């Protein structure tokens, strides 16, 4: 719908929400820049969204705004720096290789040396194991099918919690912003809803684990033996902060929820879309595999580094095109406009006054299909657009390739370097090892909106996230 409205009405669209409330769907690049960069925290998050995030995650970086968000981000930043993220690539490869090893065992036992794999299940478990080790020095054992209760609770969690909403769910979400904060928080804490109950249970379980981990990190720091995982770096930064500006214990515990939810679900979905497009476009898959093999030959190892990734232009082009074509976060205030608007009475305006309180929806998906920026073929998957230098940059919008996948400004994704390197690692390992092709179900994949955009099979949404691809060993592997 975002694409249709952008094509028909342009970069700013007024839509009617329930109760005849006006909302604005924004994909104009200059407006997005103003909202997310120039204006800083002047455009606040909707109260209902903050309350729902707080129920799900606790008072962590995703569920707060304004000065609290600014304080949390400053303390968390050292754990997500460029050098810190690059140092985690060996961990990413360890888990990617562990997954490919299990796939090889399955292929070896199959009659024709090929098998169908449901990618979301595999990648989700690998991503959870990576976050556990890299972020917390904690072992979920998801790829080993361990009996970890927290791992079980996170399985398919986002789909179960947000996908295929009932009429009751839609009504509830629509009235959240109209309810006084105390009443809304009370309802979210105690309402007898299976969806809400699962969210509450996950938060309770993860908070118990987080309390134990934070205590261990502080003890290790006190004895001069801190680890290098992200939580340890966060504990170290917090300990050296002005006491009045430190994260309180509930804020520290909530960061575990925030990192897992943001890291596992978004990464899993992005990688699923990547492998789907590579299966749809075998010529892209072959060209990428050739670049991977050539890079491995130059490096004399299959254990590539972040520097090796940077030397691979086609890998970079493929990753950018995946993030453009399939943004998993599809939607995230006087507005200056990149393209003037012609009003119903024929006036041309370049600025749009916005009444206080009106909700704004930043359409990541529509911005990424803007033909004036990404070319006439913006609705086509085409990695070479990034090599031909045909992508235009009218204004700076996002933190990576001027895409809006990781948003921009004060609320840009703090872990975007972590996510990008993890995605590059898995693409290199899987495409360098296997040949992926479509199955009959994967030819009818639909985009399911459930906090993130996840793949499901048309007509089988009740089965949850699915992406079944046919896998066999690539030549010489």
Tab-separated table of C-alpha atoms in Angstrom:
chain	number	residue	atom	x	y	z
A	1	UNK	CA	0.000	0.000	0.000
A	2	UNK	CA	2.900	2.361	0.761
A	3	UNK	CA	4.180	1.953	-2.810
A	4	UNK	CA	0.763	2.580	-4.369
A	5	UNK	CA	0.100	5.682	-2.293
A	6	UNK	CA	3.549	7.114	-2.954
A	7	UNK	CA	3.149	6.652	-6.691
A	8	UNK	CA	-0.352	8.135	-6.683
A	9	UNK	CA	-0.062	10.901	-4.073
A	10	UNK	CA	3.675	11.577	-3.558
A	11	UNK	CA	5.957	11.737	-0.522
A	12	UNK	CA	3.387	12.963	2.018
A	13	UNK	CA	0.024	11.210	2.293
A	14	UNK	CA	-2.744	12.006	4.775
A	15	UNK	CA	-4.557	8.884	5.921
A	16	UNK	CA	-7.506	8.308	8.224
A	17	UNK	CA	-6.873	6.201	11.302
A	18	UNK	CA	-9.647	4.720	13.448
A	19	UNK	CA	-11.836	7.321	15.178
A	20	UNK	CA	-11.265	9.605	12.138
A	21	UNK	CA	-7.824	10.599	13.389
A	22	UNK	CA	-5.522	12.123	10.765
A	23	UNK	CA	-2.071	10.614	10.292
A	24	UNK	CA	0.698	11.383	7.814
A	25	UNK	CA	2.610	8.748	5.849
A	26	UNK	CA	5.997	10.274	5.018
A	27	UNK	CA	8.519	9.083	2.409
A	28	UNK	CA	9.817	12.451	1.191
A	29	UNK	CA	13.600	12.344	1.831
A	30	UNK	CA	13.943	15.939	3.033
A	31	UNK	CA	11.064	15.478	5.445
A	32	UNK	CA	12.571	12.236	6.758
A	33	UNK	CA	15.902	13.988	7.253
A	34	UNK	CA	14.239	16.776	9.201
A	35	UNK	CA	12.196	14.453	11.403
A	36	UNK	CA	14.990	12.036	12.269
A	37	UNK	CA	18.110	14.204	12.114
A	38	UNK	CA	17.575	17.962	12.196
A	39	UNK	CA	14.752	17.954	14.736
A	40	UNK	CA	16.378	15.478	17.117
A	41	UNK	CA	13.969	14.546	19.906
A	42	UNK	CA	11.408	17.268	19.153
A	43	UNK	CA	9.214	14.658	17.486
A	44	UNK	CA	8.473	12.257	20.322
A	45	UNK	CA	7.360	8.650	20.181
A	46	UNK	CA	3.648	7.935	20.535
A	47	UNK	CA	2.652	7.201	24.170
A	48	UNK	CA	1.018	3.901	23.240
A	49	UNK	CA	4.155	2.725	21.464
A	50	UNK	CA	6.312	3.576	24.495
A	51	UNK	CA	3.960	1.708	26.845
A	52	UNK	CA	3.816	-1.380	24.620
A	53	UNK	CA	7.614	-1.394	24.200
A	54	UNK	CA	8.000	-0.988	27.942
A	55	UNK	CA	5.806	-4.028	28.574
A	56	UNK	CA	7.766	-6.105	26.093
A	57	UNK	CA	11.300	-4.941	26.866
A	58	UNK	CA	11.386	-2.932	30.070
A	59	UNK	CA	12.879	0.585	30.237
A	60	UNK	CA	15.622	-0.120	27.664
A	61	UNK	CA	16.822	1.940	24.735
A	62	UNK	CA	13.950	0.913	22.432
A	63	UNK	CA	11.246	1.786	24.971
A	64	UNK	CA	12.394	5.257	26.058
A	65	UNK	CA	12.687	8.663	24.426
A	66	UNK	CA	14.159	12.138	24.831
A	67	UNK	CA	16.859	12.722	27.425
A	68	UNK	CA	16.528	9.198	28.831
A	69	UNK	CA	17.183	7.723	25.376
A	70	UNK	CA	20.112	10.109	24.886
A	71	UNK	CA	21.663	9.083	28.221
A	72	UNK	CA	21.232	5.360	27.558
A	73	UNK	CA	22.626	5.628	24.039
A	74	UNK	CA	25.753	7.466	25.219
A	75	UNK	CA	26.551	4.746	27.765
A	76	UNK	CA	25.803	1.884	25.343
A	77	UNK	CA	27.733	3.330	22.391
A	78	UNK	CA	31.196	1.939	23.347
A	79	UNK	CA	29.900	-1.623	22.954
A	80	UNK	CA	28.782	-1.003	19.372
A	81	UNK	CA	31.736	0.918	17.943
A	82	UNK	CA	33.331	0.089	14.596
A	83	UNK	CA	36.389	-1.696	15.991
A	84	UNK	CA	34.311	-3.558	18.592
A	85	UNK	CA	31.908	-4.813	15.903
A	86	UNK	CA	34.708	-5.858	13.539
A	87	UNK	CA	36.330	-7.831	16.346
A	88	UNK	CA	33.203	-9.997	16.533
A	89	UNK	CA	33.441	-11.303	12.951
A	90	UNK	CA	35.259	-14.516	14.061
A	91	UNK	CA	32.343	-15.254	16.407
A	92	UNK	CA	29.901	-14.685	13.548
A	93	UNK	CA	31.869	-17.107	11.373
A	94	UNK	CA	32.018	-19.729	14.126
A	95	UNK	CA	28.244	-19.925	14.310
A	96	UNK	CA	27.743	-19.633	10.543
A	97	UNK	CA	30.147	-22.553	10.036
A	98	UNK	CA	28.409	-24.529	12.757
A	99	UNK	CA	25.140	-24.144	10.873
A	100	UNK	CA	26.661	-25.035	7.502
A	101	UNK	CA	28.302	-28.108	9.086
A	102	UNK	CA	24.903	-29.326	10.255
A	103	UNK	CA	23.489	-28.708	6.788
A	104	UNK	CA	26.337	-30.697	5.226
A	105	UNK	CA	25.565	-33.642	7.523
A	106	UNK	CA	21.927	-33.571	6.435
A	107	UNK	CA	22.908	-33.374	2.759
A	108	UNK	CA	25.345	-36.273	3.161
A	109	UNK	CA	22.508	-38.451	4.478
A	110	UNK	CA	20.070	-37.465	1.727
A	111	UNK	CA	19.579	-39.710	-1.294
A	112	UNK	CA	20.395	-37.119	-3.991
A	113	UNK	CA	22.695	-34.886	-1.914
A	114	UNK	CA	20.144	-32.106	-1.655
A	115	UNK	CA	17.458	-31.167	0.852
A	116	UNK	CA	14.834	-28.539	1.625
A	117	UNK	CA	15.623	-26.294	4.601
A	118	UNK	CA	13.290	-23.919	6.407
A	119	UNK	CA	15.635	-20.958	6.684
A	120	UNK	CA	13.877	-18.851	9.362
A	121	UNK	CA	14.144	-21.608	11.957
A	122	UNK	CA	17.821	-22.223	11.283
A	123	UNK	CA	18.905	-18.604	10.974
A	124	UNK	CA	16.863	-17.505	13.978
A	125	UNK	CA	18.602	-20.075	16.181
A	126	UNK	CA	22.039	-19.159	14.857
A	127	UNK	CA	21.336	-15.452	15.361
A	128	UNK	CA	20.232	-16.069	18.951
A	129	UNK	CA	23.422	-18.035	19.664
A	130	UNK	CA	25.515	-15.212	18.172
A	131	UNK	CA	23.805	-12.560	20.268
A	132	UNK	CA	24.186	-14.718	23.357
A	133	UNK	CA	27.940	-15.108	22.917
A	134	UNK	CA	28.864	-11.750	21.361
A	135	UNK	CA	26.582	-9.563	23.454
A	136	UNK	CA	26.448	-11.359	26.806
A	137	UNK	CA	28.996	-14.217	26.820
A	138	UNK	CA	25.930	-16.404	27.372
A	139	UNK	CA	25.231	-19.708	25.627
A	140	UNK	CA	21.664	-20.316	24.469
A	141	UNK	CA	22.604	-23.533	22.661
A	142	UNK	CA	19.845	-22.915	20.116
A	143	UNK	CA	21.625	-24.603	17.195
A	144	UNK	CA	22.216	-27.628	19.403
A	145	UNK	CA	18.515	-27.809	20.249
A	146	UNK	CA	19.250	-27.350	23.920
A	147	UNK	CA	16.485	-27.282	26.512
A	148	UNK	CA	17.103	-23.589	27.286
A	149	UNK	CA	13.694	-22.209	28.294
A	150	UNK	CA	14.494	-18.649	27.226
A	151	UNK	CA	15.494	-19.857	23.783
A	152	UNK	CA	12.195	-21.727	23.484
A	153	UNK	CA	10.221	-18.634	24.426
A	154	UNK	CA	11.937	-16.504	21.777
A	155	UNK	CA	11.210	-19.021	19.000
A	156	UNK	CA	8.705	-17.475	16.549
A	157	UNK	CA	7.893	-14.948	19.268
A	158	UNK	CA	7.457	-11.812	17.141
A	159	UNK	CA	5.162	-13.550	14.672
A	160	UNK	CA	3.020	-15.024	17.428
A	161	UNK	CA	2.835	-11.684	19.245
A	162	UNK	CA	2.148	-9.305	16.374
A	163	UNK	CA	1.180	-11.108	13.149
A	164	UNK	CA	-2.346	-11.644	11.766
A	165	UNK	CA	-4.029	-9.319	14.292
A	166	UNK	CA	-7.654	-9.935	15.222
A	167	UNK	CA	-10.288	-7.169	15.139
A	168	UNK	CA	-9.867	-6.952	18.898
A	169	UNK	CA	-6.093	-6.481	18.544
A	170	UNK	CA	-6.550	-3.701	15.991
A	171	UNK	CA	-9.059	-1.925	18.226
A	172	UNK	CA	-6.717	-2.226	21.213
A	173	UNK	CA	-3.742	-0.780	19.310
A	174	UNK	CA	-5.923	2.038	17.982
A	175	UNK	CA	-7.051	3.267	21.392
A	176	UNK	CA	-3.703	2.924	23.198
A	177	UNK	CA	-2.654	6.510	22.466
A	178	UNK	CA	-5.957	7.836	23.796
A	179	UNK	CA	-5.716	6.213	27.226
A	180	UNK	CA	-4.016	7.895	30.209
A	181	UNK	CA	-0.565	6.409	30.837
A	182	UNK	CA	-1.327	4.741	34.212
A	183	UNK	CA	-4.492	3.090	32.884
A	184	UNK	CA	-2.739	1.847	29.733
A	185	UNK	CA	0.216	0.445	31.654
A	186	UNK	CA	-2.146	-1.298	34.062
A	187	UNK	CA	-4.070	-2.901	31.208
A	188	UNK	CA	-0.891	-4.061	29.510
A	189	UNK	CA	0.363	-5.596	32.754
A	190	UNK	CA	-2.801	-7.492	33.613
A	191	UNK	CA	-5.118	-7.836	30.593
A	192	UNK	CA	-5.996	-11.546	29.979
A	193	UNK	CA	-4.593	-11.750	26.462
A	194	UNK	CA	-2.516	-14.747	25.243
A	195	UNK	CA	-0.360	-12.382	23.152
A	196	UNK	CA	0.284	-10.068	26.098
A	197	UNK	CA	0.831	-12.983	28.480
A	198	UNK	CA	3.633	-14.367	26.333
A	199	UNK	CA	5.284	-10.944	26.162
A	200	UNK	CA	5.074	-10.619	29.936
A	201	UNK	CA	6.528	-14.108	30.459
A	202	UNK	CA	9.484	-13.462	28.142
A	203	UNK	CA	10.297	-10.216	29.896
A	204	UNK	CA	10.208	-11.905	33.304
A	205	UNK	CA	12.443	-14.764	32.174
A	206	UNK	CA	14.972	-12.582	30.359
A	207	UNK	CA	15.121	-10.167	33.298
A	208	UNK	CA	16.055	-13.038	35.605
A	209	UNK	CA	18.916	-14.012	33.294
A	210	UNK	CA	19.960	-10.375	32.858
A	211	UNK	CA	20.160	-9.798	36.616
A	212	UNK	CA	22.526	-12.745	36.970
A	213	UNK	CA	24.673	-11.656	34.005
A	214	UNK	CA	24.957	-8.021	35.110
A	215	UNK	CA	26.042	-9.107	38.585
A	216	UNK	CA	28.686	-11.403	37.071
A	217	UNK	CA	29.955	-8.588	34.807
A	218	UNK	CA	30.296	-6.158	37.716
A	219	UNK	CA	32.157	-8.779	39.785
A	220	UNK	CA	34.539	-9.519	36.896
A	221	UNK	CA	35.184	-5.783	36.444
A	222	UNK	CA	35.853	-5.344	40.169
A	223	UNK	CA	38.448	-8.145	40.034
A	224	UNK	CA	40.130	-6.684	36.944
A	225	UNK	CA	38.972	-9.508	34.666
A	226	UNK	CA	36.295	-7.986	32.399
A	227	UNK	CA	35.270	-9.786	29.226
A	228	UNK	CA	34.919	-8.148	25.818
A	229	UNK	CA	31.282	-8.957	25.151
A	230	UNK	CA	28.897	-6.033	24.667
A	231	UNK	CA	27.280	-6.324	28.103
A	232	UNK	CA	30.698	-6.236	29.777
A	233	UNK	CA	31.613	-3.110	27.829
A	234	UNK	CA	28.284	-1.590	28.846
A	235	UNK	CA	28.913	-2.409	32.515
A	236	UNK	CA	32.388	-0.879	32.291
A	237	UNK	CA	31.082	2.302	30.651
A	238	UNK	CA	28.296	2.583	33.205
A	239	UNK	CA	30.690	2.164	36.137
A	240	UNK	CA	32.876	5.022	34.886
A	241	UNK	CA	29.912	7.351	34.278
A	242	UNK	CA	28.828	10.216	36.533
A	243	UNK	CA	26.718	8.482	39.234
A	244	UNK	CA	23.797	10.804	38.495
A	245	UNK	CA	23.801	9.746	34.823
A	246	UNK	CA	24.368	6.003	35.209
A	247	UNK	CA	21.867	3.420	34.069
A	248	UNK	CA	19.794	2.117	36.933
A	249	UNK	CA	19.528	-1.640	37.419
A	250	UNK	CA	16.146	-2.041	35.638
A	251	UNK	CA	17.572	-0.084	32.692
A	252	UNK	CA	20.612	-2.369	32.568
A	253	UNK	CA	18.463	-5.497	32.635
A	254	UNK	CA	16.185	-4.130	29.930
A	255	UNK	CA	19.081	-3.708	27.492
A	256	UNK	CA	19.311	-7.496	27.230
A	257	UNK	CA	15.714	-7.651	26.018
A	258	UNK	CA	16.317	-4.781	23.595
A	259	UNK	CA	19.459	-6.293	22.101
A	260	UNK	CA	17.943	-9.759	21.660
A	261	UNK	CA	14.697	-8.566	20.111
A	262	UNK	CA	16.302	-5.992	17.825
A	263	UNK	CA	19.237	-8.219	16.934
A	264	UNK	CA	17.654	-11.620	16.445
A	265	UNK	CA	14.405	-10.828	14.655
A	266	UNK	CA	15.660	-8.105	12.328
A	267	UNK	CA	18.797	-10.047	11.387
A	268	UNK	CA	16.881	-13.265	10.788
A	269	UNK	CA	14.327	-11.536	8.581
A	270	UNK	CA	16.957	-9.602	6.588
A	271	UNK	CA	18.964	-12.743	5.905
A	272	UNK	CA	15.866	-14.689	4.867
A	273	UNK	CA	14.989	-12.020	2.313
A	274	UNK	CA	18.610	-12.033	1.128
A	275	UNK	CA	18.638	-15.771	0.475
A	276	UNK	CA	15.199	-15.656	-1.139
A	277	UNK	CA	16.371	-13.037	-3.664
A	278	UNK	CA	19.584	-14.947	-4.332
A	279	UNK	CA	17.532	-18.083	-4.994
A	280	UNK	CA	15.268	-16.059	-7.305
A	281	UNK	CA	18.258	-14.662	-9.189
A	282	UNK	CA	20.781	-17.480	-9.804
A	283	UNK	CA	22.935	-15.196	-11.971
A	284	UNK	CA	23.398	-12.854	-8.983
A	285	UNK	CA	24.149	-15.848	-6.769
A	286	UNK	CA	26.814	-17.136	-9.187
A	287	UNK	CA	28.490	-13.752	-9.563
A	288	UNK	CA	28.562	-13.298	-5.787
A	289	UNK	CA	29.966	-16.809	-5.276
A	290	UNK	CA	32.740	-16.086	-7.778
A	291	UNK	CA	33.709	-12.954	-5.853
A	292	UNK	CA	33.670	-14.888	-2.568
A	293	UNK	CA	35.920	-17.611	-3.994
A	294	UNK	CA	38.337	-15.060	-5.484
A	295	UNK	CA	38.574	-13.236	-2.156
A	296	UNK	CA	39.193	-16.472	-0.274
A	297	UNK	CA	41.956	-17.362	-2.736
A	298	UNK	CA	43.645	-13.975	-2.237
A	299	UNK	CA	43.353	-14.261	1.536
A	300	UNK	CA	44.481	-17.929	1.478
A	301	UNK	CA	41.703	-18.719	3.960
A	302	UNK	CA	37.947	-19.094	4.171
A	303	UNK	CA	37.957	-17.160	7.442
A	304	UNK	CA	37.544	-13.703	5.965
A	305	UNK	CA	37.681	-10.477	7.960
A	306	UNK	CA	35.766	-7.223	7.947
A	307	UNK	CA	38.571	-5.775	5.800
A	308	UNK	CA	37.991	-8.549	3.261
A	309	UNK	CA	34.286	-7.693	3.151
A	310	UNK	CA	35.178	-4.087	2.386
A	311	UNK	CA	37.246	-5.249	-0.607
A	312	UNK	CA	34.248	-7.053	-2.145
A	313	UNK	CA	32.220	-4.531	-4.182
A	314	UNK	CA	29.599	-6.975	-5.398
A	315	UNK	CA	28.956	-8.270	-1.882
A	316	UNK	CA	28.422	-4.661	-0.816
A	317	UNK	CA	26.061	-4.062	-3.737
A	318	UNK	CA	24.008	-7.180	-2.955
A	319	UNK	CA	23.697	-6.317	0.740
A	320	UNK	CA	22.633	-2.738	-0.032
A	321	UNK	CA	20.051	-3.922	-2.544
A	322	UNK	CA	18.623	-6.458	-0.082
A	323	UNK	CA	18.284	-3.778	2.598
A	324	UNK	CA	16.708	-1.408	0.065
A	325	UNK	CA	14.322	-3.905	-1.523
A	326	UNK	CA	13.291	-5.670	1.694
A	327	UNK	CA	13.480	-3.263	4.658
A	328	UNK	CA	12.426	-5.370	7.618
A	329	UNK	CA	11.486	-2.285	9.641
A	330	UNK	CA	8.956	-0.897	7.196
A	331	UNK	CA	7.513	2.058	9.182
A	332	UNK	CA	9.141	3.534	12.159
A	333	UNK	CA	6.373	16.851	12.693
A	334	UNK	CA	6.593	22.353	10.061
A	335	UNK	CA	8.221	19.843	7.554
A	336	UNK	CA	10.470	20.975	4.647
A	337	UNK	CA	9.782	18.933	1.510
A	338	UNK	CA	12.199	17.683	-1.165
A	339	UNK	CA	9.431	17.626	-3.786
A	340	UNK	CA	6.764	20.374	-3.623
A	341	UNK	CA	3.139	19.407	-3.056
A	342	UNK	CA	0.246	20.677	-5.166
A	343	UNK	CA	-2.773	21.130	-2.902
A	344	UNK	CA	-6.400	20.521	-3.858
A	345	UNK	CA	-6.898	24.229	-4.556
A	346	UNK	CA	-3.880	24.288	-6.912
A	347	UNK	CA	-1.309	25.875	-4.592
A	348	UNK	CA	2.295	24.619	-4.669
A	349	UNK	CA	3.865	24.365	-1.209
A	350	UNK	CA	7.389	23.445	-0.110
A	351	UNK	CA	6.672	23.320	3.619
A	352	UNK	CA	3.903	21.593	5.505
A	353	UNK	CA	2.665	22.877	8.891
A	354	UNK	CA	1.964	19.975	11.239
A	355	UNK	CA	-0.521	20.334	14.132
A	356	UNK	CA	0.717	19.289	17.548
A	357	UNK	CA	-0.191	15.691	18.382
A	358	UNK	CA	-0.669	14.372	14.859
A	359	UNK	CA	0.984	10.981	14.367
A	360	UNK	CA	3.599	10.630	11.658
A	361	UNK	CA	4.508	7.320	10.013
A	362	UNK	CA	7.947	7.313	8.382
A	363	UNK	CA	7.630	4.889	5.481
A	364	UNK	CA	10.966	3.143	5.064
A	365	UNK	CA	9.496	0.905	2.363
A	366	UNK	CA	8.137	3.754	0.227
A	367	UNK	CA	11.337	5.817	0.499
A	368	UNK	CA	13.339	2.802	-0.704
A	369	UNK	CA	11.172	2.542	-3.829
A	370	UNK	CA	11.449	6.236	-4.721
A	371	UNK	CA	12.173	6.223	-8.475
A	372	UNK	CA	13.718	9.706	-8.380
A	373	UNK	CA	16.407	8.389	-6.013
A	374	UNK	CA	16.862	4.729	-6.955
A	375	UNK	CA	15.973	4.887	-10.645
A	376	UNK	CA	13.045	3.954	-12.864
A	377	UNK	CA	13.549	0.286	-11.948
A	378	UNK	CA	13.264	0.940	-8.189
A	379	UNK	CA	10.626	-1.811	-7.921
A	380	UNK	CA	13.095	-4.338	-9.385
A	381	UNK	CA	15.808	-6.212	-7.476
A	382	UNK	CA	19.038	-5.036	-9.135
A	383	UNK	CA	22.326	-4.951	-7.162
A	384	UNK	CA	24.248	-3.364	-10.060
A	385	UNK	CA	22.525	-0.022	-9.412
A	386	UNK	CA	25.047	0.387	-6.574
A	387	UNK	CA	28.001	-0.296	-8.889
A	388	UNK	CA	26.791	1.943	-11.729
A	389	UNK	CA	26.567	4.911	-9.330
A	390	UNK	CA	23.047	5.695	-10.505
A	391	UNK	CA	21.630	6.019	-6.975
A	392	UNK	CA	21.079	9.704	-6.193
A	393	UNK	CA	21.571	11.373	-2.826
A	394	UNK	CA	19.421	14.535	-2.716
A	395	UNK	CA	19.766	14.748	1.084
A	396	UNK	CA	21.429	12.629	3.765
A	397	UNK	CA	18.860	10.306	5.340
A	398	UNK	CA	20.365	7.126	6.801
A	399	UNK	CA	23.573	5.905	8.422
A	400	UNK	CA	24.368	3.301	5.744
A	401	UNK	CA	24.341	3.901	1.962
A	402	UNK	CA	21.736	6.614	2.568
A	403	UNK	CA	19.198	3.844	3.099
A	404	UNK	CA	16.629	4.207	5.851
A	405	UNK	CA	16.900	0.585	7.021
A	406	UNK	CA	18.737	1.601	10.203
A	407	UNK	CA	16.941	4.976	10.339
A	408	UNK	CA	19.133	8.018	11.049
A	409	UNK	CA	19.913	10.735	13.546
A	410	UNK	CA	19.459	10.445	17.306
A	411	UNK	CA	17.359	7.270	17.053
A	412	UNK	CA	19.423	5.435	14.447
A	413	UNK	CA	20.003	1.753	15.175
A	414	UNK	CA	22.872	1.606	17.656
A	415	UNK	CA	23.835	-1.897	16.500
A	416	UNK	CA	23.767	-1.343	12.740
A	417	UNK	CA	27.475	-2.189	12.258
A	418	UNK	CA	26.996	-5.403	14.253
A	419	UNK	CA	23.966	-6.344	12.119
A	420	UNK	CA	25.669	-5.503	8.821
A	421	UNK	CA	28.793	-7.551	9.558
A	422	UNK	CA	26.718	-10.484	10.772
A	423	UNK	CA	24.677	-10.415	7.565
A	424	UNK	CA	27.803	-10.208	5.404
A	425	UNK	CA	29.330	-13.153	7.262
A	426	UNK	CA	26.329	-15.424	6.745
A	427	UNK	CA	25.937	-14.491	3.079
A	428	UNK	CA	29.625	-15.210	2.450
A	429	UNK	CA	29.569	-18.522	4.325
A	430	UNK	CA	26.311	-19.880	2.901
A	431	UNK	CA	26.672	-18.700	-0.699
A	432	UNK	CA	30.321	-19.756	-0.721
A	433	UNK	CA	29.279	-23.249	0.392
A	434	UNK	CA	25.818	-23.948	-1.005
A	435	UNK	CA	23.689	-23.445	-4.076
A	436	UNK	CA	20.191	-22.212	-3.191
A	437	UNK	CA	17.108	-22.560	-5.390
A	438	UNK	CA	13.371	-22.055	-5.068
A	439	UNK	CA	10.842	-24.668	-4.027
A	440	UNK	CA	7.169	-24.597	-4.943
A	441	UNK	CA	6.104	-22.933	-1.643
A	442	UNK	CA	8.886	-20.318	-1.843
A	443	UNK	CA	7.422	-19.076	-5.134
A	444	UNK	CA	4.381	-17.779	-3.252
A	445	UNK	CA	6.129	-15.939	-0.415
A	446	UNK	CA	4.340	-12.924	1.016
A	447	UNK	CA	5.574	-10.149	3.296
A	448	UNK	CA	3.969	-10.406	6.738
A	449	UNK	CA	4.024	-7.296	8.938
A	450	UNK	CA	4.629	-8.291	12.563
A	451	UNK	CA	6.900	-5.687	14.181
A	452	UNK	CA	9.359	-6.663	11.443
A	453	UNK	CA	8.581	-7.739	7.877
A	454	UNK	CA	8.921	-11.507	7.808
A	455	UNK	CA	8.344	-14.126	5.074
A	456	UNK	CA	5.270	-16.339	5.118
A	457	UNK	CA	3.676	-18.604	2.505
A	458	UNK	CA	0.543	-17.265	0.810
A	459	UNK	CA	-2.476	-19.020	2.280
A	460	UNK	CA	-0.456	-20.540	5.142
A	461	UNK	CA	0.003	-17.550	7.431
A	462	UNK	CA	-1.275	-19.562	10.386
A	463	UNK	CA	1.894	-21.696	10.158
A	464	UNK	CA	4.051	-18.701	10.989
A	465	UNK	CA	7.293	-17.557	9.407
A	466	UNK	CA	8.358	-19.848	6.548
A	467	UNK	CA	10.941	-19.856	3.776
A	468	UNK	CA	11.734	-23.301	2.365
A	469	UNK	CA	14.629	-23.361	-0.115
A	470	UNK	CA	16.273	-26.278	-1.888
A	471	UNK	CA	19.916	-26.542	-0.852
A	472	UNK	CA	22.808	-28.487	-2.327
A	473	UNK	CA	26.577	-28.130	-2.155
A	474	UNK	CA	28.012	-25.597	-4.585
A	475	UNK	CA	30.638	-26.811	-7.023
A	476	UNK	CA	34.037	-27.589	-5.427
A	477	UNK	CA	32.515	-27.645	-1.973
